XYZ file of C-alpha atoms in Angstrom:
154
model
C -37.912 -49.808 42.496
C -36.987 -46.062 42.670
C -39.451 -43.261 42.526
C -39.501 -40.658 39.974
C -39.955 -37.103 41.288
C -40.592 -34.315 39.018
C -37.860 -31.740 38.930
C -40.708 -29.139 38.023
C -43.831 -29.957 40.226
C -45.660 -26.897 39.504
C -45.910 -28.132 35.747
C -47.751 -31.481 36.891
C -50.564 -29.402 38.573
C -50.856 -27.133 35.393
C -51.130 -30.128 33.237
C -53.760 -31.721 35.483
C -55.561 -28.438 35.706
C -55.772 -28.125 31.836
C -56.804 -31.567 31.368
C -59.404 -31.181 33.647
C -61.259 -28.456 31.552
C -63.032 -30.071 28.701
C -64.593 -27.011 27.716
C -61.459 -25.153 26.350
C -60.222 -25.344 22.756
C -57.881 -28.221 21.566
C -54.704 -26.507 21.660
C -53.495 -28.683 18.814
C -56.338 -28.066 16.486
C -55.809 -25.473 13.754
C -55.828 -22.025 15.515
C -56.194 -23.603 18.690
C -53.638 -22.229 20.893
C -54.415 -18.661 19.570
C -57.937 -19.091 20.230
C -57.168 -20.482 23.963
C -55.274 -17.549 24.268
C -57.691 -15.182 23.078
C -60.771 -16.848 25.459
C -58.874 -15.596 28.673
C -60.667 -12.718 29.769
C -58.132 -10.196 31.261
C -58.589 -6.701 32.090
C -56.237 -3.487 31.856
C -55.287 -3.457 35.525
C -54.678 -7.085 35.182
C -52.428 -6.570 32.366
C -50.585 -3.878 34.335
C -49.909 -5.951 36.913
C -48.560 -8.842 35.393
C -46.244 -6.881 33.251
C -45.315 -5.156 36.621
C -44.556 -8.908 37.773
C -41.812 -9.350 35.308
C -40.064 -6.369 34.838
C -37.776 -6.586 37.318
C -36.366 -9.596 34.970
C -34.365 -8.353 31.903
C -35.130 -11.219 28.836
C -31.160 -11.514 28.150
C -31.747 -15.241 27.722
C -34.145 -17.911 27.197
C -34.346 -18.746 30.647
C -35.480 -15.085 31.439
C -38.314 -15.792 29.135
C -39.226 -19.211 30.768
C -39.209 -17.208 34.314
C -41.530 -14.909 32.992
C -43.465 -17.337 32.058
C -43.122 -19.271 35.455
C -43.986 -15.767 37.327
C -47.240 -15.301 35.544
C -48.407 -18.788 35.813
C -48.017 -17.925 39.887
C -49.296 -14.700 39.101
C -52.773 -16.012 37.075
C -53.355 -18.777 40.263
C -52.941 -15.976 42.733
C -55.391 -14.004 40.510
C -57.849 -16.649 40.615
C -57.963 -17.066 36.733
C -59.061 -20.554 35.726
C -57.418 -22.293 34.301
C -54.277 -20.652 35.608
C -52.155 -22.354 33.017
C -53.685 -21.023 30.018
C -54.047 -17.720 31.685
C -50.388 -17.587 32.378
C -49.611 -18.371 28.593
C -52.244 -15.627 27.814
C -50.582 -13.085 29.805
C -47.273 -13.966 28.728
C -48.219 -13.693 25.245
C -49.645 -10.453 25.504
C -46.836 -8.770 27.339
C -44.541 -10.316 24.675
C -46.887 -8.829 21.870
C -47.013 -5.281 24.159
C -43.488 -4.911 23.976
C -42.962 -5.659 20.465
C -45.863 -3.212 19.698
C -43.874 -0.713 21.622
C -40.554 -1.210 20.115
C -41.855 -1.143 16.255
C -44.672 1.688 16.904
C -44.159 3.689 20.045
C -40.268 3.859 20.913
C -40.634 7.015 22.882
C -43.739 6.074 25.126
C -45.816 8.473 23.925
C -48.788 6.216 24.351
C -51.579 6.869 27.274
C -50.242 4.046 29.536
C -53.787 3.082 31.066
C -54.989 2.931 27.232
C -52.110 1.015 26.312
C -52.784 -1.973 29.039
C -56.607 -1.673 28.352
C -55.281 -2.470 24.681
C -53.128 -4.896 25.501
C -55.643 -6.965 27.625
C -58.585 -6.383 24.726
C -56.759 -6.681 21.334
C -56.589 -10.142 19.897
C -53.551 -12.116 19.472
C -52.465 -13.410 16.137
C -49.916 -15.501 14.575
C -47.196 -12.875 12.862
C -44.059 -13.700 11.311
C -42.448 -12.949 14.569
C -44.689 -14.956 16.521
C -47.813 -14.093 18.628
C -48.790 -10.378 18.288
C -51.318 -8.115 17.486
C -52.211 -6.081 14.444
C -50.961 -3.105 14.327
C -53.608 -0.845 13.094
C -56.133 -2.755 15.427
C -54.045 -2.398 18.268
C -53.434 1.425 17.912
C -57.244 2.088 17.070
C -57.674 0.210 20.625
C -55.567 2.787 22.259
C -56.861 5.732 20.781
C -60.550 4.803 21.685
C -59.614 3.807 25.357
C -57.653 7.710 25.235
C -60.634 9.309 23.705
C -63.317 7.662 25.674
C -61.476 6.681 29.389
C -64.813 6.443 31.336
C -65.358 3.392 29.013
C -62.362 1.379 30.734
C -63.689 -0.809 32.718
């Protein structure tokens, strides 16, 4: 009998880690996926480091997006997030949402960078017609707050 060798052994470990976490939200319940992503606590500096981790790979294909996801999963594991698989997904979703927000609302990069990463780490993800994203007004309000009160950034 032949042995089946997983093509992506890193996925098997991530799946086992997720299944072991019984206190997490059911991903398949209504709103479960977004709720789970929002439950991951991320700081502004962690968000910045995560974006810097994938910045060297421009998105030209779905393979590039998949590579971003893989790198962020490894990043989450290295940073000690538990479960790392959920954190990797949350970091990836936030990075995409931040990029989308910039393209639409700050194309010239005039936003305070530290405030931007804090907002990216704190704002609630939500389903939009373009996929996961942030409420543009709420995201901008967090940026204004972080810009006006920089000592608040933790």
